[in-house]
Short mmCIF file of C-alpha atoms and ligand atoms in Angstrom, two decimals:
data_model
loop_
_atom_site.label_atom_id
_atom_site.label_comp_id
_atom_site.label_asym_id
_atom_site.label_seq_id
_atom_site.Cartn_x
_atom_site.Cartn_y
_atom_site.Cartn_z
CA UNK A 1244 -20.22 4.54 -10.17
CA UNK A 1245 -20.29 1.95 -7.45
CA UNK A 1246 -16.55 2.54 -7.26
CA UNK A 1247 -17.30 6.12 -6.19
CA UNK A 1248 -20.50 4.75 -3.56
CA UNK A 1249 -17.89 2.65 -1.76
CA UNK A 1250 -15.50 5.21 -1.74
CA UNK A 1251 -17.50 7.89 -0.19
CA UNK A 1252 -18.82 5.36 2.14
CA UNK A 1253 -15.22 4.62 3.48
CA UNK A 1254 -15.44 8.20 4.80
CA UNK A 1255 -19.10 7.45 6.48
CA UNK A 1256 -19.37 6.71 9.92
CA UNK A 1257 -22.76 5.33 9.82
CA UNK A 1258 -21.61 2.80 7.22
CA UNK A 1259 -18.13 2.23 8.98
CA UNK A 1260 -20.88 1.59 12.29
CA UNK A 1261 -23.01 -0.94 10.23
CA UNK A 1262 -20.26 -2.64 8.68
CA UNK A 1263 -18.22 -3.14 11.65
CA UNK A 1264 -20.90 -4.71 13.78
CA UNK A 1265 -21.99 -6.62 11.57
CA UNK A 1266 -20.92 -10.60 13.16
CA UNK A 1267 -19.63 -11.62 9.24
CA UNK A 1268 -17.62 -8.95 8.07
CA UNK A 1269 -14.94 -10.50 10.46
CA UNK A 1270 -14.52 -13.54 8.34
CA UNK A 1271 -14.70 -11.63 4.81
CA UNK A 1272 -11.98 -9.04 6.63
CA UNK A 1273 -9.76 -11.82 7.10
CA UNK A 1274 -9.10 -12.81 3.11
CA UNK A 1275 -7.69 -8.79 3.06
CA UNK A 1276 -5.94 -8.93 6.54
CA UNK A 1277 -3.32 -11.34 8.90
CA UNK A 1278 -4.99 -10.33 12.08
CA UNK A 1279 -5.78 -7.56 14.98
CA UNK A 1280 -2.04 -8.48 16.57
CA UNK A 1281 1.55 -8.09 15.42
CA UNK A 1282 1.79 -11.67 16.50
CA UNK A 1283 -0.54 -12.36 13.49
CA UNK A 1284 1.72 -10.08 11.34
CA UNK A 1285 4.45 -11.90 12.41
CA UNK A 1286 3.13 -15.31 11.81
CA UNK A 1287 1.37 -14.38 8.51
CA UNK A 1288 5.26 -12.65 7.43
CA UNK A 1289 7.07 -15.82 8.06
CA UNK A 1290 4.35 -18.13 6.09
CA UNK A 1291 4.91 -16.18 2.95
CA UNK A 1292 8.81 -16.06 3.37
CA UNK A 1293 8.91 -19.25 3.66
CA UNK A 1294 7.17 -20.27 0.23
CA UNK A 1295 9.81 -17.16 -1.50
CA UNK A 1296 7.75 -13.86 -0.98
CA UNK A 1297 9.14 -10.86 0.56
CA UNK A 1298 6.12 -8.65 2.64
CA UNK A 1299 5.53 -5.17 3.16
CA UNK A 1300 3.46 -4.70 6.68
CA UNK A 1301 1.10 -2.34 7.57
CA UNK A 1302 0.00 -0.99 10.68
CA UNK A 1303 -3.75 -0.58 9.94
CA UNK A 1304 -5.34 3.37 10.96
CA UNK A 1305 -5.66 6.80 9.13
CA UNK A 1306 -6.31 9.77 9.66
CA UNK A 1307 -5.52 9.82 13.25
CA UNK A 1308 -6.67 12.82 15.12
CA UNK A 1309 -4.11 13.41 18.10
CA UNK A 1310 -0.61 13.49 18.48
CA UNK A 1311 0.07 11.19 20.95
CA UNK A 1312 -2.04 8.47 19.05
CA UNK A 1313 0.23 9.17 16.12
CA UNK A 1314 3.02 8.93 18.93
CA UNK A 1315 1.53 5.57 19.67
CA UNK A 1316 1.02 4.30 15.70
CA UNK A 1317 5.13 5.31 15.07
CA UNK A 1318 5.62 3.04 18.39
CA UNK A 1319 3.76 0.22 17.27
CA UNK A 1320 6.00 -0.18 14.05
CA UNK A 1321 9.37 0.50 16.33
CA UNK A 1322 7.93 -3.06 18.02
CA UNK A 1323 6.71 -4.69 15.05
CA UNK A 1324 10.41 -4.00 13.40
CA UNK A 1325 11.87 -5.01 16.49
CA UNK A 1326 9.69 -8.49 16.39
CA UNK A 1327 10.43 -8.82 13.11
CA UNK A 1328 13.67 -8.67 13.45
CA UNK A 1329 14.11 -11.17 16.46
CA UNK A 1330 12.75 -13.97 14.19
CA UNK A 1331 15.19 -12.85 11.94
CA UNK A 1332 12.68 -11.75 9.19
CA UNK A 1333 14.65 -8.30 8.13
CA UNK A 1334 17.49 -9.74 6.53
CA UNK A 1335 17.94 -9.03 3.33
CA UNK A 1336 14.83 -6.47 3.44
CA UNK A 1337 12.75 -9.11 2.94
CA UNK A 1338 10.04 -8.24 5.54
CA UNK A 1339 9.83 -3.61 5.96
CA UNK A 1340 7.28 -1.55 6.74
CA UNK A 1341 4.35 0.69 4.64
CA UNK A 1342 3.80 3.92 6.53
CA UNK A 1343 0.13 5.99 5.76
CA UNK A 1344 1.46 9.96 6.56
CA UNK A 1345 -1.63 10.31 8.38
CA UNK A 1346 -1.74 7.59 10.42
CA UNK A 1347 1.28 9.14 12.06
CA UNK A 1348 0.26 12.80 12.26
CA UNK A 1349 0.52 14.56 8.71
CA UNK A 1350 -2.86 15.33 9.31
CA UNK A 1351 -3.31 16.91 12.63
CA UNK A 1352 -4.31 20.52 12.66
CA UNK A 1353 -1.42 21.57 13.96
CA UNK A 1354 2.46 21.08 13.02
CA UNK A 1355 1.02 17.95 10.96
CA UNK A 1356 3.88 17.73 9.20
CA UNK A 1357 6.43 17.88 11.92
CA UNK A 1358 4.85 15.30 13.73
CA UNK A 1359 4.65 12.82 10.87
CA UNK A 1360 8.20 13.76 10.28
CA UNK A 1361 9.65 12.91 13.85
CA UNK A 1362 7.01 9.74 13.75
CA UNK A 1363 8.86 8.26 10.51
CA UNK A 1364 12.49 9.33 11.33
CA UNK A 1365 11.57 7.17 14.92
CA UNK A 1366 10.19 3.98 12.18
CA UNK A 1367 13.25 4.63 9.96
CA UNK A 1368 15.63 4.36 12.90
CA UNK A 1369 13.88 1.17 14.04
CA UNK A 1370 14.35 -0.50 10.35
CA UNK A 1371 17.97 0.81 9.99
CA UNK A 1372 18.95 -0.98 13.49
CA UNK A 1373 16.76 -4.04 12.12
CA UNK A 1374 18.32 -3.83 8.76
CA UNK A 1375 15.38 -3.07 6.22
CA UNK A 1376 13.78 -0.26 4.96
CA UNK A 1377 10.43 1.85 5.44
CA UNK A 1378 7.94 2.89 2.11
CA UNK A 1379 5.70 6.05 2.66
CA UNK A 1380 2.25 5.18 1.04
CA UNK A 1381 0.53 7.70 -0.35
CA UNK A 1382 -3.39 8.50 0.12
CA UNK A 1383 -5.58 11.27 -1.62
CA UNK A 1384 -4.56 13.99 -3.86
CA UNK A 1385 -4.82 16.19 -0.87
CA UNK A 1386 -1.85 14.99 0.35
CA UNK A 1387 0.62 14.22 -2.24
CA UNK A 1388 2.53 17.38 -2.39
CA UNK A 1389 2.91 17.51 1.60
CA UNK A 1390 3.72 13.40 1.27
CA UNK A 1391 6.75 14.12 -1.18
CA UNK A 1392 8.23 17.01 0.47
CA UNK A 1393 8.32 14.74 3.62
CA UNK A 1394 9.45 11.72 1.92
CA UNK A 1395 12.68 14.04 0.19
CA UNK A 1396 13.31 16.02 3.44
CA UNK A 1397 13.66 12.45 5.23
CA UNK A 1398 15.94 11.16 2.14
CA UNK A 1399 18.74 13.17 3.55
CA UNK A 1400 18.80 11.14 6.00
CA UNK A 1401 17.34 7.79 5.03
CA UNK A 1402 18.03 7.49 1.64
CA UNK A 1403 16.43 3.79 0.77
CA UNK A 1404 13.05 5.73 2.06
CA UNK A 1405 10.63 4.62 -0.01
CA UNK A 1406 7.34 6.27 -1.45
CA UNK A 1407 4.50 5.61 -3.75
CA UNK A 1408 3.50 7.41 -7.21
CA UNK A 1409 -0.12 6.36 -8.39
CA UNK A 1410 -0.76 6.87 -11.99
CA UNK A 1411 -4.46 8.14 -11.84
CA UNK A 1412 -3.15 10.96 -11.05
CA UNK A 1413 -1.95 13.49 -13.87
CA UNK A 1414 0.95 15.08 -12.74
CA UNK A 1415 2.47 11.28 -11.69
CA UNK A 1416 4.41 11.01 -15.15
CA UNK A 1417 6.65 14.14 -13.80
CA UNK A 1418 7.08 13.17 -10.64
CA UNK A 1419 8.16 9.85 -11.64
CA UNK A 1420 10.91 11.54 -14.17
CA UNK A 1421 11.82 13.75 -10.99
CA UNK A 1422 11.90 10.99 -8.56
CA UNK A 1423 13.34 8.32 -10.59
CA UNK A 1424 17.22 9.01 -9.57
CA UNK A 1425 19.86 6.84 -8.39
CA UNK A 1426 19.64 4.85 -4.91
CA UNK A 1427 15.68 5.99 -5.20
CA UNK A 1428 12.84 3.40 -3.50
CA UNK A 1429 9.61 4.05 -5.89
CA UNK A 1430 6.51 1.61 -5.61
CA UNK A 1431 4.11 2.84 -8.71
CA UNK A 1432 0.40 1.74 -8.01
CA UNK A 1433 -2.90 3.01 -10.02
CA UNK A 1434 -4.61 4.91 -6.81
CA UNK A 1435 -7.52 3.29 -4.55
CA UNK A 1436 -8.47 6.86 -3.59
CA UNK A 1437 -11.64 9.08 -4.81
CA UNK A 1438 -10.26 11.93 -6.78
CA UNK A 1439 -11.71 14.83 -8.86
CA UNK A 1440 -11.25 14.91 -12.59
CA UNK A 1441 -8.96 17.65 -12.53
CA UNK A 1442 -6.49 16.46 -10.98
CA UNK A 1443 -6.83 12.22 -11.84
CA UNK A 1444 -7.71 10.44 -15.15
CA UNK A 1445 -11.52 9.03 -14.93
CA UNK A 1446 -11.26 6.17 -17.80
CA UNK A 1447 -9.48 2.98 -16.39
CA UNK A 1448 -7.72 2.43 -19.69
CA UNK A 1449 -6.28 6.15 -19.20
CA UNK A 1450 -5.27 5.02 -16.16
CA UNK A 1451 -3.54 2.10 -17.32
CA UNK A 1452 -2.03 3.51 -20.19
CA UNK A 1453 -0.66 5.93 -17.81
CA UNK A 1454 0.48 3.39 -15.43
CA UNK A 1455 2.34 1.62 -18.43
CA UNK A 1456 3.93 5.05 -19.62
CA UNK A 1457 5.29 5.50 -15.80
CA UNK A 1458 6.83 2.18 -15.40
CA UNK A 1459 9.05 2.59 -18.42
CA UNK A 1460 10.28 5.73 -16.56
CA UNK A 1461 11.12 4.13 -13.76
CA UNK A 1462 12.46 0.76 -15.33
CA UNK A 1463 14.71 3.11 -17.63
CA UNK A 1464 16.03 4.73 -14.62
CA UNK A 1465 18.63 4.00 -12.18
CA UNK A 1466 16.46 3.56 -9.59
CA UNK A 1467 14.49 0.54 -7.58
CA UNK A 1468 11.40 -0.01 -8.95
CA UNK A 1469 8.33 -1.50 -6.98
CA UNK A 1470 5.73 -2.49 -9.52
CA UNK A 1471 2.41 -2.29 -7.27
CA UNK A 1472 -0.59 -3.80 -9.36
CA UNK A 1473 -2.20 -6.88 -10.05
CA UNK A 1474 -3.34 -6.43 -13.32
CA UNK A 1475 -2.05 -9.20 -15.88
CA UNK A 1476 -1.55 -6.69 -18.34
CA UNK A 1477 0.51 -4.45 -16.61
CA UNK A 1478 2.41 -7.28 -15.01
CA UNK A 1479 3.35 -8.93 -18.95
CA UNK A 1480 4.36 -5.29 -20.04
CA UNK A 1481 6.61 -4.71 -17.32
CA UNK A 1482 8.09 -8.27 -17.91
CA UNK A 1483 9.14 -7.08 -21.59
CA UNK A 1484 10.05 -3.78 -20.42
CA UNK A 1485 12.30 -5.25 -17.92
CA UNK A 1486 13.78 -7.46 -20.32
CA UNK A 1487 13.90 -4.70 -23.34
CA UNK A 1488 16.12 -2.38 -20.67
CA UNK A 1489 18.57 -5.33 -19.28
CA UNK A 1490 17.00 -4.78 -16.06
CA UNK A 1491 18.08 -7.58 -13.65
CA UNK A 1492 15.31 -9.84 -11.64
CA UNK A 1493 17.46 -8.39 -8.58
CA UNK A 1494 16.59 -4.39 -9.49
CA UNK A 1495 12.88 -4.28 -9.24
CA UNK A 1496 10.19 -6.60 -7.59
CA UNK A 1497 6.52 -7.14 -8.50
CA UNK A 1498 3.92 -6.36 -5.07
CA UNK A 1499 0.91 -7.48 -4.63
CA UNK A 1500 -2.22 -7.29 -2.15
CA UNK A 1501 -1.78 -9.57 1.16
CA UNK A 1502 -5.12 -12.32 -0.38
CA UNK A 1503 -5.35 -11.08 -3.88
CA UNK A 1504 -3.90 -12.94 -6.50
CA UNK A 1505 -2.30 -15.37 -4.80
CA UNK A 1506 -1.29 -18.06 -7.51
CA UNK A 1507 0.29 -15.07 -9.57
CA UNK A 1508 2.29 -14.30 -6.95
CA UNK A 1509 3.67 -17.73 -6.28
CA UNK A 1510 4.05 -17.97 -10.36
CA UNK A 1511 6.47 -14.70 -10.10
CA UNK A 1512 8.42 -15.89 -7.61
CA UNK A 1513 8.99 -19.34 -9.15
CA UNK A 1514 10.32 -18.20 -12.58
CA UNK A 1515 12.87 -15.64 -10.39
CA UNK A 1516 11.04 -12.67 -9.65
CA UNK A 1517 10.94 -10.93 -6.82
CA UNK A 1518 7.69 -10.56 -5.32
CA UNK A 1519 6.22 -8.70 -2.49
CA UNK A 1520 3.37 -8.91 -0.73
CA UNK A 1521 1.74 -6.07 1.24
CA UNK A 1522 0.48 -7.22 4.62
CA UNK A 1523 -2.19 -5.50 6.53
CA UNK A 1524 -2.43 -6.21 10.86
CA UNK A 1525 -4.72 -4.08 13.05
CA UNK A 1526 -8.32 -3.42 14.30
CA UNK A 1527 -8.96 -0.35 12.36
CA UNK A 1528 -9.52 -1.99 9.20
CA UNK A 1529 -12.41 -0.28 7.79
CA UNK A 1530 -11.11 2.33 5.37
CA UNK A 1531 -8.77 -0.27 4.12
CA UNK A 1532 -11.34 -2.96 3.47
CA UNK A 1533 -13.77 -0.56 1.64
CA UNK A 1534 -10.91 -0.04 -0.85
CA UNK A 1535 -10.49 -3.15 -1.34
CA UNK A 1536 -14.66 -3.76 -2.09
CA UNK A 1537 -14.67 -0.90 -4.68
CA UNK A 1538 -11.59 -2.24 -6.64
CA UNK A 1539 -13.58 -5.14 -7.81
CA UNK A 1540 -17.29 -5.29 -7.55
CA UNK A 1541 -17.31 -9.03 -6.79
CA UNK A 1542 -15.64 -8.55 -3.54
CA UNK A 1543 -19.04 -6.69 -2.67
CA UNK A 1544 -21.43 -9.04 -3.98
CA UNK A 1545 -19.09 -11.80 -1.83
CA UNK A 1546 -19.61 -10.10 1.61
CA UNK A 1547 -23.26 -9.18 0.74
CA UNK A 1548 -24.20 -13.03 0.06
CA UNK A 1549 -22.46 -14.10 3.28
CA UNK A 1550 -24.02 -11.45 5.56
CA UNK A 1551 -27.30 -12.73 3.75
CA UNK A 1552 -26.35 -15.89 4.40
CA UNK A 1553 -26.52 -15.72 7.93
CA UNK A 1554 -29.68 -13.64 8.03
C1 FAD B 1803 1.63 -3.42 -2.80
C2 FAD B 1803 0.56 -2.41 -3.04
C3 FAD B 1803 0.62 -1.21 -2.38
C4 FAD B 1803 -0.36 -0.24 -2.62
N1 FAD B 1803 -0.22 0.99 -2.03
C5 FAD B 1803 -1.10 1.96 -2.38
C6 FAD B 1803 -0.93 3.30 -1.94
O1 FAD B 1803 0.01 3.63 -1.20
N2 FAD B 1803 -1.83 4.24 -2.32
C7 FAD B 1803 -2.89 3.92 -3.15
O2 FAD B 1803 -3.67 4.83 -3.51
N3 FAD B 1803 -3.09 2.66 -3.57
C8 FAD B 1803 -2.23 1.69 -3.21
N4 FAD B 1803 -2.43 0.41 -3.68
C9 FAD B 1803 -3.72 0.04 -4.34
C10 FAD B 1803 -3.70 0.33 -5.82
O3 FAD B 1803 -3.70 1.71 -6.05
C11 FAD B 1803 -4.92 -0.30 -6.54
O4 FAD B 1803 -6.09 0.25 -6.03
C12 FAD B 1803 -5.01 -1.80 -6.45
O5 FAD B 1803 -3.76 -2.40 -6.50
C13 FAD B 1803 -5.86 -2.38 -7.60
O6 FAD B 1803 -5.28 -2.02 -8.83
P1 FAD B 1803 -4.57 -3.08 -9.82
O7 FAD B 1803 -3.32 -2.42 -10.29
O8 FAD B 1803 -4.37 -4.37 -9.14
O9 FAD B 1803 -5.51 -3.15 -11.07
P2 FAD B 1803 -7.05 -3.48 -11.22
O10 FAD B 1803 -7.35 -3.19 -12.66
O11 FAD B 1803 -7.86 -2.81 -10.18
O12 FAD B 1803 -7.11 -5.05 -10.97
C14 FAD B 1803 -6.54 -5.99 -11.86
C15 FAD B 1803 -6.97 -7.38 -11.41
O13 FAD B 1803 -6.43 -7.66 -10.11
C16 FAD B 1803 -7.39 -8.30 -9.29
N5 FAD B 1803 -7.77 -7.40 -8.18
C17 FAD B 1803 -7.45 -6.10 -8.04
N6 FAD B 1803 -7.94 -5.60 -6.90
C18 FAD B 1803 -8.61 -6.60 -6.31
C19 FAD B 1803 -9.33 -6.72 -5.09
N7 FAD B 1803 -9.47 -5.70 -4.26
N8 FAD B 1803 -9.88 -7.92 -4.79
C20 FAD B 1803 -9.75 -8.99 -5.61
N9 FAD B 1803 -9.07 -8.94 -6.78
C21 FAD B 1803 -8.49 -7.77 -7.13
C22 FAD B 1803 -8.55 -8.62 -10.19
O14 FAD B 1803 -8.33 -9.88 -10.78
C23 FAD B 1803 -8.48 -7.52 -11.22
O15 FAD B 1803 -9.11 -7.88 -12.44
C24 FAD B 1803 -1.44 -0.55 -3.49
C25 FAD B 1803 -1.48 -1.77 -4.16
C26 FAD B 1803 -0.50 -2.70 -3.96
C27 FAD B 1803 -0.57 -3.98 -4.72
#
């Protein structure tokens, strides 16, 4: 229930207003993300390679309304990449890039699609030259079908292009079977999105059964497999699945939240896993942050007692 309040609120302006003027959020904002600058990214990416974590980064902003700001978002990540790999952070793969389709276009009213298109085929190009790859996240049910069709159109050309399944969402099972092929890039997550019962499972254990059922697709298949979740559960089943299929620590990685769970992480990567860490940069951090609040409750009660604090 709250889950849902803090979900619809993400799409509130009045909240976003109140929340982002309020003085504290700042320093509750900063457990979830490295900074406003790629400088931060930068400095936050070579931190966590250093102690054995590979990072994912993410150029804050959704939803973006015009194309020449999603011109601008696809031109921020050519920089970033190019930053990146100047300090020699790419090798390997071991610091990419997470694209949101609409933060570069996919939701404009007009030629969406072939915006975001040209956007990521400008960020692919970037990583190739820097020598890592790009991962398409996905966002809500609205836009998985038009996500996927981009993502395989692109995968003629880029075929490391990665992209995410969540398995709230009913139909995930098959896409994973469909998707699941050799030289494929698949992160599986549960979904941090508000979705109607129709189309996404309501009970968290569903959810998690589900989640469980999909990684054993993908860890049976000949693809890379990006295990997205924090949940201990999860993470111990996909250690015996891994193990049941002769699946090498080199052929999938673990990834985990940029603040969130930070001692697992560092347990992962010391018995040989790989582990990944997605990394959040940017001022427009406000739909990001709220889904962060409504995955765990505490997270709320956390930023209430510190704004009350300072009242
Ligand atoms: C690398 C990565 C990429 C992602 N990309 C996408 C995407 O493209 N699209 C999408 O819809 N979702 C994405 N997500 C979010 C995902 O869908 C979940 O909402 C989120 O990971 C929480 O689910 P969980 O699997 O960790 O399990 P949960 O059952 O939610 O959490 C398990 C445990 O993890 C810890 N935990 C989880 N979330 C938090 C939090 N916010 N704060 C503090 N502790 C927490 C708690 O200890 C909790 O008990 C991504 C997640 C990761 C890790």
């Amino acid at each position: 229930m709250l889950r849902q309040v803090l979900l619809a609120a993400s799409a509130s302006q009045g909240v976003r207003r109140l929340i982002t003027t309020t003085p504290l959020t700042r320093a509750v904002v900063n457990r979830f993300v490295a900074g406003e600058r790629a400088a931060d990214a930068l400095v936050a990416a070579e931190r966590l390679l250093a102690s054995g974590l590979s990072v994912t980064i993410d150029y804050l902003g959704e939803d973006t309304a015009q194309p020449d700001q999603a011109a601008a978002v696809a031109g921020e990540y050519v920089s970033l990449l190019e930053l990146l790999s100047a300090a020699g952070l790419t090798a390997g793969g071991r610091a990419e890039v997470s694209v949101k389709p609409t933060a570069v276009g996919l939701g404009l009213p007009e030629h969406g699609a072939k915006t975001a298109a040209e956007n990521i085929t400008r960020i692919c190009a970037a990583a190739r030259d820097a020598g890592t790859t790009v991962t398409v996240d996905m966002e809500d049910h609205t836009r998985v079908e038009a996500t996927l069709r981009l993502v395989g159109d692109l995968r003629a050309d880029f075929p490391d292009l990665g992209c995410v399944l969540q398995s709230y969402l009913r139909r995930t099972p098959g896409d994973c079977e469909a998707l699941a092929v050799a030289g494929s890039r698949i992160r599986l997550c549960k979904g941090a999105y508000r979705a109607p019962d129709g189309v996404a499972l309501a009970a968290r254990s569903e959810v998690d059964r589900s989640y469980a059922r999909c990684m054993r697709i993908l860890l049976d298949g000949p693809g890379y497999a990006m295990l997205a979740t924090h949940d201990p559960r999860l993470i111990a089943i996909a250690s015996t699945c891994a193990g049941a299929t002769g699946r090498e620590a080199s052929s999938f990685e673990y990834q985990m939240l940029y603040g969130i769970r930070t001692d697992e992480q560092a347990r992962l990567a010391a018995q040989g896993a790989r582990v990944r860490v997605y990394l959040p940069y940017g001022s427009d951090w406000y739909g990001y942050f709220m889904r962060r609040l409504a995955e765990r409750p505490a997270n709320l009660a956390f930023f209430l007692r510190a704004v009350a604090a300072r009242g």
